[in-house]
Tab-separated table of N, CA and C in Angstrom:
chain	number	residue	atom	x	y	z
A	1	MET	N	51.121	-59.418	22.180
A	1	MET	CA	51.239	-58.346	21.211
A	1	MET	C	52.104	-57.222	21.766
A	2	LEU	N	51.905	-56.890	23.037
A	2	LEU	CA	52.696	-55.836	23.663
A	2	LEU	C	54.161	-56.241	23.722
A	3	ASN	N	54.418	-57.515	24.032
A	3	ASN	CA	55.800	-57.993	24.069
A	3	ASN	C	56.473	-57.850	22.719
A	4	MET	N	55.754	-58.166	21.657
A	4	MET	CA	56.309	-58.058	20.306
A	4	MET	C	56.635	-56.602	19.980
A	5	MET	N	55.765	-55.688	20.369
A	5	MET	CA	56.008	-54.269	20.103
A	5	MET	C	57.223	-53.777	20.881
A	6	LEU	N	57.367	-54.212	22.124
A	6	LEU	CA	58.530	-53.803	22.920
A	6	LEU	C	59.814	-54.361	22.336
A	7	LEU	N	59.778	-55.606	21.859
A	7	LEU	CA	60.943	-56.204	21.228
A	7	LEU	C	61.349	-55.417	19.998
A	8	LEU	N	60.387	-55.101	19.152
A	8	LEU	CA	60.692	-54.328	17.946
A	8	LEU	C	61.210	-52.936	18.291
A	9	LEU	N	60.613	-52.323	19.272
A	9	LEU	CA	61.060	-50.995	19.701
A	9	LEU	C	62.493	-51.059	20.198
A	10	GLY	N	62.825	-52.096	20.970
A	10	GLY	CA	64.185	-52.262	21.481
A	10	GLY	C	65.177	-52.495	20.365
A	11	LEU	N	64.804	-53.229	19.344
A	11	LEU	CA	65.696	-53.490	18.227
A	11	LEU	C	65.919	-52.252	17.367
A	12	LEU	N	64.928	-51.414	17.302
A	12	LEU	CA	65.031	-50.253	16.424
A	12	LEU	C	65.590	-49.011	17.121
A	13	THR	N	65.686	-49.051	18.417
A	13	THR	CA	66.223	-47.882	19.132
A	13	THR	C	67.738	-47.904	19.097
A	14	ALA	N	68.328	-46.846	19.551
A	14	ALA	CA	69.789	-46.693	19.509
A	14	ALA	C	70.464	-47.758	20.361
A	15	SER	N	71.649	-48.178	19.920
A	15	SER	CA	72.451	-49.151	20.657
A	15	SER	C	73.153	-48.445	21.812
A	16	PRO	N	73.895	-49.145	22.710
A	16	PRO	CA	74.532	-48.507	23.859
A	16	PRO	C	75.463	-47.349	23.493
A	17	ASP	N	76.068	-47.411	22.308
A	17	ASP	CA	76.940	-46.284	21.921
A	17	ASP	C	76.160	-45.208	21.178
A	18	HIS	N	74.843	-45.289	21.271
A	18	HIS	CA	73.915	-44.308	20.696
A	18	HIS	C	73.959	-44.213	19.183
A	19	THR	N	74.338	-45.314	18.514
A	19	THR	CA	74.228	-45.333	17.062
A	19	THR	C	72.972	-46.106	16.706
A	20	PRO	N	72.232	-45.661	15.728
A	20	PRO	CA	70.986	-46.334	15.380
A	20	PRO	C	71.251	-47.758	14.889
A	21	ALA	N	70.300	-48.616	15.156
A	21	ALA	CA	70.405	-49.993	14.692
A	21	ALA	C	70.201	-50.042	13.193
A	22	THR	N	70.904	-50.932	12.540
A	22	THR	CA	70.730	-51.106	11.100
A	22	THR	C	70.101	-52.467	10.848
A	23	VAL	N	69.662	-52.658	9.635
A	23	VAL	CA	69.032	-53.922	9.272
A	23	VAL	C	70.003	-55.072	9.497
A	24	ASP	N	71.281	-54.840	9.187
A	24	ASP	CA	72.278	-55.905	9.351
A	24	ASP	C	72.530	-56.248	10.813
A	25	SER	N	72.258	-55.301	11.731
A	25	SER	CA	72.541	-55.562	13.135
A	25	SER	C	71.373	-56.233	13.861
A	26	ILE	N	70.229	-56.355	13.199
A	26	ILE	CA	69.072	-57.006	13.818
A	26	ILE	C	69.266	-58.511	13.689
A	27	PRO	N	69.199	-59.229	14.804
A	27	PRO	CA	69.405	-60.670	14.715
A	27	PRO	C	68.305	-61.336	13.870
A	28	ARG	N	68.706	-62.307	13.079
A	28	ARG	CA	67.758	-63.043	12.240
A	28	ARG	C	67.359	-64.326	12.973
A	29	LEU	N	66.076	-64.435	13.207
A	29	LEU	CA	65.560	-65.598	13.894
A	29	LEU	C	64.993	-66.570	12.870
A	30	PRO	N	65.255	-67.879	13.054
A	30	PRO	CA	64.664	-68.834	12.105
A	30	PRO	C	63.151	-68.856	12.270
A	31	VAL	N	62.461	-68.869	11.158
A	31	VAL	CA	61.006	-68.851	11.179
A	31	VAL	C	60.492	-70.082	10.450
A	32	LYS	N	59.612	-70.815	11.105
A	32	LYS	CA	58.958	-71.965	10.474
A	32	LYS	C	57.491	-71.634	10.345
A	33	LEU	N	56.987	-71.736	9.167
A	33	LEU	CA	55.574	-71.506	8.942
A	33	LEU	C	54.865	-72.849	8.934
A	34	ALA	N	53.810	-72.921	9.674
A	34	ALA	CA	53.024	-74.155	9.704
A	34	ALA	C	52.261	-74.266	8.403
A	35	GLN	N	52.335	-75.421	7.791
A	35	GLN	CA	51.589	-75.657	6.567
A	35	GLN	C	50.315	-76.391	6.922
A	36	THR	N	49.223	-75.781	6.595
A	36	THR	CA	47.944	-76.420	6.825
A	36	THR	C	47.231	-76.518	5.500
A	37	GLN	N	46.621	-77.640	5.292
A	37	GLN	CA	45.879	-77.835	4.056
A	37	GLN	C	44.440	-77.413	4.302
A	38	GLN	N	44.076	-76.307	3.726
A	38	GLN	CA	42.733	-75.780	3.875
A	38	GLN	C	41.889	-76.225	2.690
A	39	SER	N	40.735	-76.721	2.978
A	39	SER	CA	39.804	-77.083	1.928
A	39	SER	C	38.902	-75.878	1.682
A	40	ASN	N	38.435	-75.731	0.468
A	40	ASN	CA	37.558	-74.603	0.168
A	40	ASN	C	36.085	-74.992	0.295
A	41	LEU	N	35.813	-76.100	0.979
A	41	LEU	CA	34.438	-76.530	1.156
A	41	LEU	C	33.752	-75.678	2.207
A	42	LYS	N	32.633	-75.137	1.838
A	42	LYS	CA	31.819	-74.378	2.789
A	42	LYS	C	30.748	-75.307	3.327
A	43	PRO	N	30.272	-75.036	4.531
A	43	PRO	CA	29.220	-75.895	5.087
A	43	PRO	C	27.984	-75.931	4.179
A	44	ILE	N	27.403	-77.108	4.067
A	44	ILE	CA	26.190	-77.280	3.269
A	44	ILE	C	25.013	-77.160	4.231
A	45	THR	N	24.202	-76.141	4.022
A	45	THR	CA	23.129	-75.835	4.970
A	45	THR	C	21.776	-76.406	4.565
A	46	GLU	N	21.677	-76.926	3.353
A	46	GLU	CA	20.434	-77.565	2.914
A	46	GLU	C	20.781	-78.639	1.894
A	47	PHE	N	19.919	-79.623	1.797
A	47	PHE	CA	20.115	-80.701	0.832
A	47	PHE	C	19.020	-80.597	-0.216
A	48	GLU	N	19.432	-80.429	-1.467
A	48	GLU	CA	18.473	-80.295	-2.561
A	48	GLU	C	18.629	-81.380	-3.609
A	49	SER	N	19.882	-81.666	-3.982
A	49	SER	CA	20.085	-82.602	-5.082
A	49	SER	C	21.362	-83.409	-4.880
A	50	MET	N	21.399	-84.544	-5.551
A	50	MET	CA	22.608	-85.369	-5.595
A	50	MET	C	22.682	-85.955	-6.995
A	51	GLY	N	23.854	-85.854	-7.585
A	51	GLY	CA	24.019	-86.376	-8.940
A	51	GLY	C	23.076	-85.732	-9.932
A	52	GLU	N	22.807	-84.463	-9.772
A	52	GLU	CA	21.956	-83.650	-10.643
A	52	GLU	C	20.461	-83.909	-10.481
A	53	VAL	N	20.086	-84.841	-9.597
A	53	VAL	CA	18.669	-85.137	-9.389
A	53	VAL	C	18.229	-84.508	-8.077
A	54	SER	N	17.137	-83.742	-8.157
A	54	SER	CA	16.616	-83.020	-7.001
A	54	SER	C	15.496	-83.798	-6.333
A	55	LEU	N	15.345	-83.577	-5.045
A	55	LEU	CA	14.206	-84.162	-4.335
A	55	LEU	C	12.887	-83.534	-4.789
A	56	PHE	N	12.954	-82.464	-5.568
A	56	PHE	CA	11.759	-81.797	-6.082
A	56	PHE	C	11.401	-82.260	-7.489
A	57	ASP	N	12.221	-83.161	-8.064
A	57	ASP	CA	11.984	-83.635	-9.422
A	57	ASP	C	10.853	-84.657	-9.470
A	58	ASP	N	10.245	-84.745	-10.649
A	58	ASP	CA	9.302	-85.824	-10.922
A	58	ASP	C	9.959	-86.752	-11.954
A	59	ARG	N	9.259	-87.813	-12.322
A	59	ARG	CA	9.804	-88.805	-13.243
A	59	ARG	C	10.268	-88.178	-14.553
A	60	ASP	N	9.452	-87.299	-15.120
A	60	ASP	CA	9.798	-86.691	-16.404
A	60	ASP	C	11.060	-85.836	-16.316
A	61	SER	N	11.213	-85.078	-15.232
A	61	SER	CA	12.414	-84.237	-15.112
A	61	SER	C	13.666	-85.084	-14.861
A	62	VAL	N	13.510	-86.222	-14.188
A	62	VAL	CA	14.649	-87.134	-14.006
A	62	VAL	C	15.104	-87.650	-15.365
A	63	VAL	N	14.155	-88.071	-16.186
A	63	VAL	CA	14.495	-88.591	-17.511
A	63	VAL	C	15.092	-87.486	-18.384
A	64	ARG	N	14.589	-86.257	-18.288
A	64	ARG	CA	15.180	-85.140	-19.035
A	64	ARG	C	16.627	-84.904	-18.606
A	65	LYS	N	16.897	-84.964	-17.305
A	65	LYS	CA	18.246	-84.697	-16.789
A	65	LYS	C	19.216	-85.849	-17.018
A	66	LYS	N	18.757	-87.079	-16.797
A	66	LYS	CA	19.662	-88.228	-16.801
A	66	LYS	C	19.527	-89.110	-18.039
A	67	GLY	N	18.453	-88.929	-18.789
A	67	GLY	CA	18.241	-89.779	-19.950
A	67	GLY	C	17.482	-91.041	-19.576
A	68	LYS	N	17.420	-91.942	-20.531
A	68	LYS	CA	16.709	-93.199	-20.323
A	68	LYS	C	17.497	-94.051	-19.322
A	69	PRO	N	16.823	-94.577	-18.288
A	69	PRO	CA	17.538	-95.393	-17.297
A	69	PRO	C	18.009	-96.727	-17.890
A	70	LEU	N	19.071	-97.291	-17.292
A	70	LEU	CA	19.561	-98.602	-17.708
A	70	LEU	C	18.535	-99.682	-17.386
A	71	SER	N	17.847	-99.491	-16.236
A	71	SER	CA	16.785	-100.420	-15.860
A	71	SER	C	15.780	-99.720	-14.964
A	72	ILE	N	14.571	-100.277	-14.928
A	72	ILE	CA	13.500	-99.767	-14.066
A	72	ILE	C	12.990	-100.955	-13.263
A	73	ASN	N	13.029	-100.823	-11.932
A	73	ASN	CA	12.602	-101.916	-11.051
A	73	ASN	C	11.575	-101.398	-10.062
A	74	LYS	N	10.538	-102.184	-9.839
A	74	LYS	CA	9.495	-101.827	-8.870
A	74	LYS	C	9.662	-102.714	-7.641
A	75	ASP	N	9.786	-102.091	-6.459
A	75	ASP	CA	9.875	-102.839	-5.198
A	75	ASP	C	8.453	-103.074	-4.695
A	76	VAL	N	8.052	-104.330	-4.659
A	76	VAL	CA	6.675	-104.648	-4.287
A	76	VAL	C	6.385	-104.331	-2.818
A	77	TYR	N	7.386	-104.368	-1.968
A	77	TYR	CA	7.173	-104.112	-0.543
A	77	TYR	C	7.024	-102.623	-0.238
A	78	SER	N	7.925	-101.800	-0.790
A	78	SER	CA	7.884	-100.364	-0.493
A	78	SER	C	6.991	-99.592	-1.452
A	79	GLY	N	6.791	-100.137	-2.645
A	79	GLY	CA	6.022	-99.433	-3.658
A	79	GLY	C	6.869	-98.470	-4.473
A	80	TYR	N	8.147	-98.335	-4.148
A	80	TYR	CA	9.022	-97.434	-4.887
A	80	TYR	C	9.418	-98.033	-6.225
A	81	THR	N	9.564	-97.167	-7.219
A	81	THR	CA	10.102	-97.560	-8.510
A	81	THR	C	11.511	-96.998	-8.588
A	82	GLU	N	12.479	-97.858	-8.888
A	82	GLU	CA	13.868	-97.416	-8.965
A	82	GLU	C	14.310	-97.292	-10.417
A	83	TYR	N	14.844	-96.123	-10.741
A	83	TYR	CA	15.451	-95.884	-12.043
A	83	TYR	C	16.957	-96.023	-11.841
A	84	GLN	N	17.534	-97.030	-12.475
A	84	GLN	CA	18.958	-97.309	-12.318
A	84	GLN	C	19.741	-96.667	-13.453
A	85	TYR	N	20.692	-95.806	-13.084
A	85	TYR	CA	21.608	-95.182	-14.035
A	85	TYR	C	23.016	-95.671	-13.726
A	86	LYS	N	23.952	-95.344	-14.588
A	86	LYS	CA	25.334	-95.785	-14.386
A	86	LYS	C	25.903	-95.259	-13.069
A	87	ASP	N	25.572	-94.010	-12.714
A	87	ASP	CA	26.178	-93.381	-11.541
A	87	ASP	C	25.255	-93.257	-10.335
A	88	ILE	N	23.937	-93.368	-10.529
A	88	ILE	CA	23.000	-93.212	-9.414
A	88	ILE	C	21.779	-94.107	-9.592
A	89	THR	N	21.065	-94.280	-8.486
A	89	THR	CA	19.757	-94.920	-8.500
A	89	THR	C	18.768	-93.898	-7.955
A	90	VAL	N	17.660	-93.713	-8.648
A	90	VAL	CA	16.643	-92.748	-8.231
A	90	VAL	C	15.400	-93.521	-7.810
A	91	GLY	N	14.962	-93.301	-6.571
A	91	GLY	CA	13.758	-93.929	-6.067
A	91	GLY	C	12.579	-92.998	-6.196
A	92	LEU	N	11.534	-93.460	-6.881
A	92	LEU	CA	10.335	-92.652	-7.119
A	92	LEU	C	9.129	-93.300	-6.456
A	93	SER	N	8.247	-92.467	-5.974
A	93	SER	CA	6.960	-92.945	-5.478
A	93	SER	C	5.908	-92.031	-6.060
A	94	GLU	N	4.964	-92.638	-6.749
A	94	GLU	CA	3.924	-91.870	-7.433
A	94	GLU	C	4.534	-90.788	-8.319
A	95	ASP	N	5.581	-91.160	-9.046
A	95	ASP	CA	6.284	-90.297	-10.002
A	95	ASP	C	7.040	-89.126	-9.376
A	96	LEU	N	7.252	-89.109	-8.069
A	96	LEU	CA	8.038	-88.071	-7.405
A	96	LEU	C	9.293	-88.689	-6.797
A	97	VAL	N	10.422	-87.955	-6.853
A	97	VAL	CA	11.682	-88.448	-6.288
A	97	VAL	C	11.598	-88.424	-4.769
A	98	TYR	N	11.896	-89.582	-4.158
A	98	TYR	CA	11.959	-89.659	-2.702
A	98	TYR	C	13.364	-89.957	-2.217
A	99	TYR	N	14.183	-90.539	-3.061
A	99	TYR	CA	15.576	-90.731	-2.675
A	99	TYR	C	16.457	-90.864	-3.897
A	100	VAL	N	17.733	-90.568	-3.678
A	100	VAL	CA	18.770	-90.738	-4.687
A	100	VAL	C	19.898	-91.491	-3.994
A	101	HIS	N	20.375	-92.556	-4.610
A	101	HIS	CA	21.444	-93.362	-4.017
A	101	HIS	C	22.649	-93.390	-4.950
A	102	VAL	N	23.841	-93.298	-4.353
A	102	VAL	CA	25.094	-93.418	-5.089
A	102	VAL	C	25.933	-94.497	-4.418
A	103	ASP	N	26.354	-95.501	-5.193
A	103	ASP	CA	27.343	-96.459	-4.706
A	103	ASP	C	28.707	-95.803	-4.866
A	104	VAL	N	29.557	-95.929	-3.874
A	104	VAL	CA	30.849	-95.249	-3.927
A	104	VAL	C	31.679	-95.701	-5.117
A	105	ASP	N	31.641	-96.970	-5.459
A	105	ASP	CA	32.436	-97.428	-6.603
A	105	ASP	C	31.917	-96.879	-7.928
A	106	ALA	N	30.676	-96.398	-7.952
A	106	ALA	CA	30.118	-95.816	-9.176
A	106	ALA	C	30.028	-94.304	-9.085
A	107	SER	N	30.424	-93.738	-7.949
A	107	SER	CA	30.240	-92.300	-7.744
A	107	SER	C	31.093	-91.488	-8.700
A	108	ALA	N	30.583	-90.349	-9.030
A	108	ALA	CA	31.305	-89.324	-9.776
A	108	ALA	C	31.948	-89.838	-11.051
A	109	GLU	N	31.230	-90.625	-11.801
A	109	GLU	CA	31.691	-91.164	-13.075
A	109	GLU	C	33.079	-90.659	-13.453
A	110	GLY	N	34.084	-91.448	-13.247
A	110	GLY	CA	35.460	-91.053	-13.525
A	110	GLY	C	36.150	-90.431	-12.331
A	111	CYS	N	35.436	-90.121	-11.271
A	111	CYS	CA	36.006	-89.532	-10.053
A	111	CYS	C	35.503	-90.288	-8.830
A	112	PRO	N	35.842	-91.576	-8.692
A	112	PRO	CA	35.327	-92.323	-7.544
A	112	PRO	C	35.766	-91.684	-6.232
A	113	GLY	N	34.905	-91.848	-5.228
A	113	GLY	CA	35.224	-91.269	-3.930
A	113	GLY	C	34.697	-89.864	-3.763
A	114	LYS	N	33.843	-89.422	-4.680
A	114	LYS	CA	33.221	-88.097	-4.602
A	114	LYS	C	31.748	-88.233	-4.946
A	115	ILE	N	30.952	-87.338	-4.382
A	115	ILE	CA	29.552	-87.240	-4.786
A	115	ILE	C	29.271	-85.792	-5.154
A	116	GLN	N	28.259	-85.616	-5.969
A	116	GLN	CA	27.836	-84.270	-6.318
A	116	GLN	C	26.597	-83.954	-5.495
A	117	LEU	N	26.761	-83.051	-4.522
A	117	LEU	CA	25.686	-82.681	-3.610
A	117	LEU	C	25.386	-81.203	-3.821
A	118	ASN	N	24.135	-80.896	-4.189
A	118	ASN	CA	23.725	-79.521	-4.500
A	118	ASN	C	24.613	-78.897	-5.582
A	119	GLY	N	25.057	-79.713	-6.517
A	119	GLY	CA	25.879	-79.209	-7.617
A	119	GLY	C	27.353	-79.068	-7.275
A	120	ARG	N	27.739	-79.345	-6.034
A	120	ARG	CA	29.140	-79.245	-5.597
A	120	ARG	C	29.722	-80.640	-5.408
A	121	TRP	N	30.965	-80.812	-5.794
A	121	TRP	CA	31.630	-82.096	-5.599
A	121	TRP	C	32.143	-82.173	-4.171
A	122	LEU	N	31.811	-83.257	-3.502
A	122	LEU	CA	32.218	-83.482	-2.123
A	122	LEU	C	33.056	-84.755	-2.058
A	123	PRO	N	34.362	-84.626	-1.746
A	123	PRO	CA	35.178	-85.832	-1.558
A	123	PRO	C	34.673	-86.601	-0.344
A	124	LEU	N	34.594	-87.903	-0.461
A	124	LEU	CA	34.087	-88.737	0.627
A	124	LEU	C	35.231	-89.126	1.565
A	125	GLU	N	35.832	-88.112	2.140
A	125	GLU	CA	36.911	-88.284	3.099
A	125	GLU	C	36.521	-87.566	4.386
A	126	LYS	N	36.986	-88.107	5.496
A	126	LYS	CA	36.545	-87.677	6.819
A	126	LYS	C	36.600	-86.153	7.007
A	127	GLN	N	37.718	-85.538	6.696
A	127	GLN	CA	37.885	-84.098	6.915
A	127	GLN	C	36.928	-83.284	6.047
A	128	GLU	N	36.797	-83.651	4.788
A	128	GLU	CA	35.929	-82.915	3.880
A	128	GLU	C	34.458	-83.073	4.261
A	129	ILE	N	34.075	-84.289	4.671
A	129	ILE	CA	32.697	-84.523	5.102
A	129	ILE	C	32.392	-83.683	6.336
A	130	ALA	N	33.301	-83.688	7.300
A	130	ALA	CA	33.095	-82.912	8.533
A	130	ALA	C	33.000	-81.425	8.237
A	131	GLN	N	33.834	-80.941	7.330
A	131	GLN	CA	33.811	-79.519	6.997
A	131	GLN	C	32.514	-79.133	6.277
A	132	ALA	N	32.046	-79.991	5.373
A	132	ALA	CA	30.857	-79.666	4.591
A	132	ALA	C	29.557	-79.963	5.339
A	133	LEU	N	29.536	-81.054	6.120
A	133	LEU	CA	28.286	-81.496	6.736
A	133	LEU	C	28.257	-81.336	8.252
A	134	GLY	N	29.400	-81.128	8.882
A	134	GLY	CA	29.445	-81.007	10.333
A	134	GLY	C	29.386	-82.379	10.986
A	135	GLU	N	28.962	-82.401	12.229
A	135	GLU	CA	28.821	-83.660	12.958
A	135	GLU	C	27.505	-84.329	12.552
A	136	PRO	N	27.476	-85.660	12.525
A	136	PRO	CA	26.229	-86.347	12.174
A	136	PRO	C	25.129	-86.046	13.192
A	137	ASP	N	23.898	-85.943	12.706
A	137	ASP	CA	22.751	-85.770	13.589
A	137	ASP	C	22.367	-87.095	14.235
A	138	PHE	N	22.754	-88.185	13.571
A	138	PHE	CA	22.429	-89.513	14.078
A	138	PHE	C	23.467	-90.486	13.540
A	139	THR	N	23.945	-91.369	14.396
A	139	THR	CA	24.882	-92.399	13.969
A	139	THR	C	24.216	-93.755	14.151
A	140	ALA	N	24.138	-94.498	13.058
A	140	ALA	CA	23.540	-95.835	13.071
A	140	ALA	C	24.654	-96.871	12.904
A	141	GLU	N	24.301	-98.139	13.037
A	141	GLU	CA	25.287	-99.201	12.861
A	141	GLU	C	25.864	-99.201	11.452
A	142	ASP	N	25.044	-98.795	10.484
A	142	ASP	CA	25.493	-98.851	9.095
A	142	ASP	C	25.891	-97.500	8.512
A	143	GLY	N	25.942	-96.442	9.328
A	143	GLY	CA	26.386	-95.164	8.787
A	143	GLY	C	25.943	-93.960	9.581
A	144	ASP	N	26.215	-92.792	9.016
A	144	ASP	CA	25.922	-91.507	9.652
A	144	ASP	C	24.836	-90.769	8.886
A	145	VAL	N	23.956	-90.097	9.635
A	145	VAL	CA	22.844	-89.367	9.036
A	145	VAL	C	22.985	-87.884	9.357
A	146	TYR	N	22.826	-87.064	8.320
A	146	TYR	CA	22.873	-85.605	8.436
A	146	TYR	C	21.525	-85.075	7.980
A	147	ILE	N	20.873	-84.264	8.804
A	147	ILE	CA	19.515	-83.793	8.498
A	147	ILE	C	19.523	-82.281	8.285
A	148	ARG	N	18.842	-81.858	7.238
A	148	ARG	CA	18.625	-80.441	6.946
A	148	ARG	C	17.144	-80.290	6.605
A	149	ASP	N	16.389	-79.653	7.473
A	149	ASP	CA	14.950	-79.481	7.293
A	149	ASP	C	14.282	-80.833	7.051
A	150	LEU	N	13.634	-80.997	5.897
A	150	LEU	CA	12.916	-82.239	5.610
A	150	LEU	C	13.712	-83.191	4.725
A	151	ALA	N	15.001	-82.900	4.525
A	151	ALA	CA	15.860	-83.759	3.711
A	151	ALA	C	17.021	-84.266	4.563
A	152	ALA	N	17.557	-85.399	4.169
A	152	ALA	CA	18.682	-85.973	4.910
A	152	ALA	C	19.647	-86.651	3.942
A	153	VAL	N	20.891	-86.760	4.393
A	153	VAL	CA	21.913	-87.518	3.689
A	153	VAL	C	22.392	-88.593	4.651
A	154	LYS	N	22.453	-89.823	4.145
A	154	LYS	CA	23.013	-90.909	4.940
A	154	LYS	C	24.237	-91.435	4.221
A	155	ILE	N	25.328	-91.511	4.964
A	155	ILE	CA	26.567	-92.061	4.437
A	155	ILE	C	26.700	-93.473	5.010
A	156	TYR	N	26.569	-94.465	4.132
A	156	TYR	CA	26.620	-95.869	4.544
A	156	TYR	C	28.066	-96.335	4.651
A	157	ARG	N	28.336	-97.119	5.711
A	157	ARG	CA	29.679	-97.650	5.941
A	157	ARG	C	29.639	-99.177	6.024
A	158	HIS	N	30.706	-99.788	5.574
A	158	HIS	CA	30.851	-101.235	5.678
A	158	HIS	C	30.945	-101.591	7.159
A	159	PRO	N	30.181	-102.596	7.618
A	159	PRO	CA	30.144	-102.891	9.049
A	159	PRO	C	31.506	-103.246	9.659
A	160	ALA	N	32.351	-103.937	8.921
A	160	ALA	CA	33.640	-104.364	9.476
A	160	ALA	C	34.734	-103.318	9.286
A	161	THR	N	34.835	-102.768	8.069
A	161	THR	CA	35.953	-101.858	7.766
A	161	THR	C	35.630	-100.392	8.024
A	162	LYS	N	34.348	-100.063	8.119
A	162	LYS	CA	33.869	-98.689	8.277
A	162	LYS	C	34.147	-97.818	7.052
A	163	ALA	N	34.546	-98.442	5.949
A	163	ALA	CA	34.755	-97.705	4.702
A	163	ALA	C	33.396	-97.281	4.144
A	164	ILE	N	33.354	-96.132	3.504
A	164	ILE	CA	32.113	-95.643	2.907
A	164	ILE	C	31.785	-96.486	1.685
A	165	VAL	N	30.541	-96.997	1.643
A	165	VAL	CA	30.121	-97.847	0.530
A	165	VAL	C	29.009	-97.216	-0.311
A	166	GLY	N	28.310	-96.221	0.239
A	166	GLY	CA	27.233	-95.593	-0.504
A	166	GLY	C	26.702	-94.373	0.222
A	167	VAL	N	25.939	-93.573	-0.504
A	167	VAL	CA	25.355	-92.353	0.049
A	167	VAL	C	23.930	-92.219	-0.471
A	168	ASP	N	23.019	-91.862	0.419
A	168	ASP	CA	21.629	-91.591	0.048
A	168	ASP	C	21.279	-90.149	0.365
A	169	LEU	N	20.526	-89.542	-0.518
A	169	LEU	CA	19.832	-88.282	-0.251
A	169	LEU	C	18.359	-88.663	-0.245
A	170	PHE	N	17.649	-88.307	0.817
A	170	PHE	CA	16.243	-88.711	0.858
A	170	PHE	C	15.377	-87.689	1.569
A	171	ASP	N	14.098	-87.801	1.276
A	171	ASP	CA	13.075	-86.982	1.880
A	171	ASP	C	12.703	-87.660	3.191
A	172	THR	N	12.849	-86.966	4.317
A	172	THR	CA	12.590	-87.594	5.620
A	172	THR	C	11.119	-87.925	5.827
A	173	ILE	N	10.236	-87.281	5.108
A	173	ILE	CA	8.810	-87.567	5.228
A	173	ILE	C	8.485	-88.904	4.570
A	174	ALA	N	9.263	-89.282	3.562
A	174	ALA	CA	8.985	-90.495	2.823
A	174	ALA	C	9.293	-91.757	3.616
A	175	PHE	N	10.111	-91.657	4.642
A	175	PHE	CA	10.529	-92.864	5.365
A	175	PHE	C	9.947	-92.918	6.748
């Protein structure tokens, strides 16, 4: 900073013949501005909802928000009931939401490659995920897990290609 001030002072002071410097006599230096693509994504500090469904919802509020499901399936092993919609799957236990799943090919109805997390659209690209979610709290063979209090998001990846294939929002107490 001091060097820059001295340079400017030298350019603006009188020349050797004691005539003031003019704008035309100041040398023009080529300037290149670095272009950086800044995303407007702010860090997500808590996980509440995905695809408009909250972890605090019950069966009735899911149906009010999403309408009648395309199908309802009961998993005999886990006891969860899955409500299948065009864009998401909602897992319920005892009429309470325990997880929400989005397949990437069905994500963001008309906007594949994005999920709606806490009402905000999140592109499923490395830079945007890192900016919004930070570093994973846990990395598994099938994906990355991000934990916020008692909720978590898991981004599932294809084992061979590492491409994102799905995303879960879930209650960590439920699993």
